mmCIF file of C-alpha atoms in Angstrom:
data_model
loop_
_atom_site.group_PDB
_atom_site.id
_atom_site.type_symbol
_atom_site.label_atom_id
_atom_site.label_comp_id
_atom_site.label_asym_id
_atom_site.label_seq_id
_atom_site.Cartn_x
_atom_site.Cartn_y
_atom_site.Cartn_z
ATOM 1 C CA MET A 1 201.307 160.406 235.432
ATOM 2 C CA ARG A 2 201.848 157.344 233.238
ATOM 3 C CA ILE A 3 197.953 156.807 232.783
ATOM 4 C CA ARG A 4 197.883 160.525 231.525
ATOM 5 C CA LYS A 5 200.607 159.929 229.020
ATOM 6 C CA ILE A 6 198.855 156.838 227.816
ATOM 7 C CA LEU A 7 195.587 158.497 227.556
ATOM 8 C CA LEU A 8 197.390 161.625 225.799
ATOM 9 C CA SER A 9 198.941 159.231 223.264
ATOM 10 C CA LEU A 10 195.604 157.558 222.646
ATOM 11 C CA THR A 11 193.671 160.843 222.116
ATOM 12 C CA ILE A 12 196.414 161.957 219.698
ATOM 13 C CA ALA A 13 196.239 158.748 217.633
ATOM 14 C CA SER A 14 192.579 158.864 217.572
ATOM 15 C CA ALA A 15 192.423 162.490 216.249
ATOM 16 C CA PHE A 16 195.111 161.598 213.600
ATOM 17 C CA LEU A 17 192.954 158.670 212.406
ATOM 18 C CA SER A 18 189.907 160.925 212.428
ATOM 19 C CA THR A 19 191.803 163.473 210.516
ATOM 20 C CA SER A 20 193.230 160.722 208.061
ATOM 21 C CA ALA A 21 189.729 159.242 207.482
ATOM 22 C CA TRP A 22 188.297 162.821 207.050
ATOM 23 C CA ALA A 23 191.023 163.875 204.717
ATOM 24 C CA GLN A 24 190.010 161.410 202.121
ATOM 25 C CA PRO A 25 186.661 162.424 200.563
ATOM 26 C CA THR A 26 184.564 159.922 198.673
ATOM 27 C CA VAL A 27 182.333 161.005 195.761
ATOM 28 C CA GLU A 28 179.529 159.250 194.104
ATOM 29 C CA ILE A 29 179.175 159.973 190.445
ATOM 30 C CA LYS A 30 175.765 158.955 189.371
ATOM 31 C CA THR A 31 175.386 158.459 185.514
ATOM 32 C CA ASN A 32 172.526 157.034 183.373
ATOM 33 C CA LYS A 33 174.496 153.975 183.030
ATOM 34 C CA GLY A 34 175.025 153.416 186.911
ATOM 35 C CA ILE A 35 177.161 154.779 189.774
ATOM 36 C CA ILE A 36 180.745 155.118 190.219
ATOM 37 C CA ILE A 37 182.341 155.847 193.546
ATOM 38 C CA VAL A 38 185.686 157.551 193.763
ATOM 39 C CA GLU A 39 188.008 157.967 196.903
ATOM 40 C CA LEU A 40 190.000 161.133 196.410
ATOM 41 C CA ASN A 41 193.612 161.688 197.818
ATOM 42 C CA SER A 42 193.589 164.915 199.445
ATOM 43 C CA GLU A 43 197.106 164.206 201.017
ATOM 44 C CA LYS A 44 198.768 163.663 197.681
ATOM 45 C CA ALA A 45 196.656 166.151 195.457
ATOM 46 C CA PRO A 46 195.006 168.669 197.821
ATOM 47 C CA LYS A 47 194.529 171.587 195.356
ATOM 48 C CA THR A 48 193.017 169.002 192.695
ATOM 49 C CA VAL A 49 190.862 167.392 195.346
ATOM 50 C CA ALA A 50 189.389 170.768 196.731
ATOM 51 C CA ASN A 51 188.769 171.787 193.158
ATOM 52 C CA PHE A 52 186.853 168.556 192.368
ATOM 53 C CA VAL A 53 184.972 168.620 195.367
ATOM 54 C CA GLN A 54 183.932 172.357 195.002
ATOM 55 C CA TYR A 55 182.685 171.481 191.405
ATOM 56 C CA ALA A 56 180.595 168.390 192.917
ATOM 57 C CA ASN A 57 179.290 170.842 195.821
ATOM 58 C CA ASP A 58 178.301 173.387 193.267
ATOM 59 C CA GLY A 59 176.268 170.976 191.237
ATOM 60 C CA PHE A 60 178.484 171.662 188.305
ATOM 61 C CA TYR A 61 178.596 168.212 187.121
ATOM 62 C CA THR A 62 174.856 167.651 186.980
ATOM 63 C CA GLY A 63 173.945 167.396 183.268
ATOM 64 C CA THR A 64 177.469 167.214 181.968
ATOM 65 C CA VAL A 65 178.288 163.960 179.840
ATOM 66 C CA PHE A 66 181.189 161.743 179.360
ATOM 67 C CA HIS A 67 182.055 163.232 175.889
ATOM 68 C CA ARG A 68 185.121 161.285 174.984
ATOM 69 C CA ILE A 69 185.363 157.377 175.214
ATOM 70 C CA ILE A 70 188.489 155.481 174.064
ATOM 71 C CA SER A 71 187.884 151.783 175.222
ATOM 72 C CA GLY A 72 191.266 150.593 175.893
ATOM 73 C CA PHE A 73 192.395 154.015 177.258
ATOM 74 C CA MET A 74 190.064 156.242 179.218
ATOM 75 C CA ILE A 75 186.457 157.749 179.557
ATOM 76 C CA GLN A 76 186.435 161.714 179.845
ATOM 77 C CA GLY A 77 183.769 163.839 181.135
ATOM 78 C CA GLY A 78 182.825 166.671 183.293
ATOM 79 C CA GLY A 79 182.857 169.763 181.257
ATOM 80 C CA LEU A 80 180.414 169.614 178.281
ATOM 81 C CA ASP A 81 176.500 169.353 178.137
ATOM 82 C CA LYS A 82 174.737 166.741 176.023
ATOM 83 C CA ASN A 83 175.070 169.084 172.985
ATOM 84 C CA LEU A 84 178.812 169.318 173.527
ATOM 85 C CA ASN A 85 178.748 172.787 174.556
ATOM 86 C CA GLU A 86 181.519 173.814 177.041
ATOM 87 C CA LYS A 87 180.372 174.894 180.457
ATOM 88 C CA THR A 88 181.745 178.060 182.068
ATOM 89 C CA THR A 89 184.508 176.817 184.639
ATOM 90 C CA ARG A 90 186.474 178.614 187.307
ATOM 91 C CA ALA A 91 190.150 179.404 186.805
ATOM 92 C CA PRO A 92 192.660 176.559 185.954
ATOM 93 C CA ILE A 93 194.509 174.932 188.793
ATOM 94 C CA LYS A 94 198.152 173.967 189.340
ATOM 95 C CA ASN A 95 199.202 170.668 188.095
ATOM 96 C CA GLU A 96 200.014 168.190 190.884
ATOM 97 C CA ALA A 97 201.134 165.271 188.703
ATOM 98 C CA ASP A 98 204.567 165.185 190.483
ATOM 99 C CA ASN A 99 202.663 163.880 193.390
ATOM 100 C CA GLY A 100 203.818 160.107 192.938
ATOM 101 C CA LEU A 101 200.360 158.863 191.984
ATOM 102 C CA ALA A 102 200.372 156.808 188.763
ATOM 103 C CA ASN A 103 197.871 156.632 185.889
ATOM 104 C CA THR A 104 196.945 153.135 186.277
ATOM 105 C CA LEU A 105 193.709 151.190 185.807
ATOM 106 C CA GLY A 106 190.910 152.610 187.995
ATOM 107 C CA THR A 107 192.375 155.899 188.867
ATOM 108 C CA ILE A 108 190.833 159.337 188.320
ATOM 109 C CA ALA A 109 192.864 162.188 186.879
ATOM 110 C CA MET A 110 192.382 165.772 185.462
ATOM 111 C CA ALA A 111 192.011 166.350 181.827
ATOM 112 C CA ARG A 112 193.921 169.498 180.426
ATOM 113 C CA THR A 113 195.006 171.128 177.261
ATOM 114 C CA GLY A 114 198.697 171.192 176.168
ATOM 115 C CA ASP A 115 199.417 173.763 178.891
ATOM 116 C CA PRO A 116 200.213 171.538 182.055
ATOM 117 C CA HIS A 117 198.524 173.991 184.345
ATOM 118 C CA SER A 118 195.055 174.191 182.399
ATOM 119 C CA ALA A 119 192.989 171.641 184.275
ATOM 120 C CA SER A 120 189.728 173.074 185.366
ATOM 121 C CA SER A 121 186.526 170.730 185.618
ATOM 122 C CA GLN A 122 187.144 167.893 183.196
ATOM 123 C CA PHE A 123 188.412 164.560 184.519
ATOM 124 C CA PHE A 124 189.031 161.128 183.156
ATOM 125 C CA ILE A 125 189.010 157.602 184.562
ATOM 126 C CA ASN A 126 191.989 155.248 183.300
ATOM 127 C CA VAL A 127 190.483 151.977 181.968
ATOM 128 C CA ALA A 128 194.000 150.847 181.452
ATOM 129 C CA ASN A 129 197.612 151.298 182.756
ATOM 130 C CA ASN A 130 198.490 154.560 181.027
ATOM 131 C CA THR A 131 201.969 155.164 182.374
ATOM 132 C CA PHE A 132 202.870 157.541 179.378
ATOM 133 C CA LEU A 133 200.489 160.040 181.198
ATOM 134 C CA ASN A 134 202.632 160.099 184.427
ATOM 135 C CA HIS A 135 204.813 163.091 185.441
ATOM 136 C CA THR A 136 208.426 162.666 184.289
ATOM 137 C CA GLU A 137 209.700 166.347 184.696
ATOM 138 C CA LYS A 138 208.555 169.685 184.993
ATOM 139 C CA SER A 139 208.452 170.559 181.416
ATOM 140 C CA ASP A 140 205.629 171.187 178.966
ATOM 141 C CA ARG A 141 206.099 167.578 177.738
ATOM 142 C CA GLY A 142 206.891 165.936 180.996
ATOM 143 C CA TRP A 143 204.466 167.406 183.612
ATOM 144 C CA GLY A 144 201.899 164.559 182.988
ATOM 145 C CA TYR A 145 198.260 164.392 184.234
ATOM 146 C CA THR A 146 197.279 164.675 187.955
ATOM 147 C CA VAL A 147 195.870 161.534 189.472
ATOM 148 C CA PHE A 148 193.705 162.575 192.504
ATOM 149 C CA GLY A 149 191.851 159.309 193.518
ATOM 150 C CA LYS A 150 190.817 155.909 192.608
ATOM 151 C CA VAL A 151 187.416 154.088 191.748
ATOM 152 C CA ILE A 152 186.318 151.993 194.865
ATOM 153 C CA SER A 153 182.918 150.835 193.254
ATOM 154 C CA GLY A 154 181.122 150.921 189.885
ATOM 155 C CA THR A 155 183.600 149.017 187.747
ATOM 156 C CA GLN A 156 180.712 147.520 185.970
ATOM 157 C CA THR A 157 179.282 150.958 185.378
ATOM 158 C CA ILE A 158 182.795 152.102 183.825
ATOM 159 C CA ASP A 159 182.840 148.967 181.747
ATOM 160 C CA ALA A 160 179.277 149.685 180.379
ATOM 161 C CA ILE A 161 180.471 153.375 179.445
ATOM 162 C CA ARG A 162 183.729 152.314 177.881
ATOM 163 C CA LYS A 163 181.885 149.964 175.561
ATOM 164 C CA VAL A 164 179.393 152.538 174.080
ATOM 165 C CA PRO A 165 180.176 152.951 170.245
ATOM 166 C CA THR A 166 181.658 156.133 169.386
ATOM 167 C CA MET A 167 181.604 158.542 166.410
ATOM 168 C CA VAL A 168 182.960 161.803 165.225
ATOM 169 C CA ALA A 169 180.523 164.643 166.010
ATOM 170 C CA PRO A 170 180.198 168.399 165.406
ATOM 171 C CA ALA A 171 180.914 170.426 168.453
ATOM 172 C CA PRO A 172 180.229 173.999 168.983
ATOM 173 C CA ARG A 173 183.354 176.133 169.124
ATOM 174 C CA MET A 174 185.503 173.094 168.578
ATOM 175 C CA GLY A 175 184.617 171.965 165.136
ATOM 176 C CA ARG A 176 184.425 168.257 164.915
ATOM 177 C CA MET A 177 185.234 165.999 167.727
ATOM 178 C CA ALA A 178 186.302 162.322 167.647
ATOM 179 C CA ASP A 179 185.500 159.413 170.180
ATOM 180 C CA VAL A 180 182.022 161.044 171.054
ATOM 181 C CA PRO A 181 179.584 158.286 172.510
ATOM 182 C CA SER A 182 176.965 157.625 169.897
ATOM 183 C CA LYS A 183 174.437 157.464 172.781
ATOM 184 C CA THR A 184 174.711 160.255 175.569
ATOM 185 C CA VAL A 185 176.298 159.337 178.733
ATOM 186 C CA THR A 186 175.004 161.782 181.218
ATOM 187 C CA ILE A 187 176.329 162.529 184.621
ATOM 188 C CA GLU A 188 173.294 162.999 186.695
ATOM 189 C CA SER A 189 174.999 164.141 189.718
ATOM 190 C CA ALA A 190 178.493 164.058 191.710
ATOM 191 C CA THR A 191 177.770 164.092 195.482
ATOM 192 C CA LEU A 192 180.298 164.202 198.288
ATOM 193 C CA LEU A 193 179.619 161.281 200.490
ATOM 194 C CA LYS A 194 182.004 162.029 203.220
#
């Protein structure tokens, strides 16, 4: 009887470990500057991770660009093509920035408009500790930006991207856009690894 209890405990522990490992998907973002691998936190940001993974699985990110680069702040992409045309996205998702994850160096977060619940496909990678982007309260000003993972490989790629000179450029439907890289930084693919 005691051996059965021990075996049952080990089986449950093993299942929990397997589920925990499975619940943390990893995505490879291949760019023309190199590869970035991000580990996503589906425990803390389940809706955001599911959204990002769906866009990756659909091939949506292929051919999009990092269209906004601010060297000491972040690099943003995942919604515009090389001509700065916005791609058609699915409906926005609920903001999960109240999940306890912070906008620190090397984290990946969702970009959005002034509406806290407007994130769709665009994301950014923090290249500094951007605590002012964190959730402080459930108000338009305090919602913050949802962190949903962290970079586990490819810091040299991020460094190469953040150093690309930027300019002000015309953008369809948006007028002129600042912080646009002077040389296109393309996302060639975003692939779920596990």
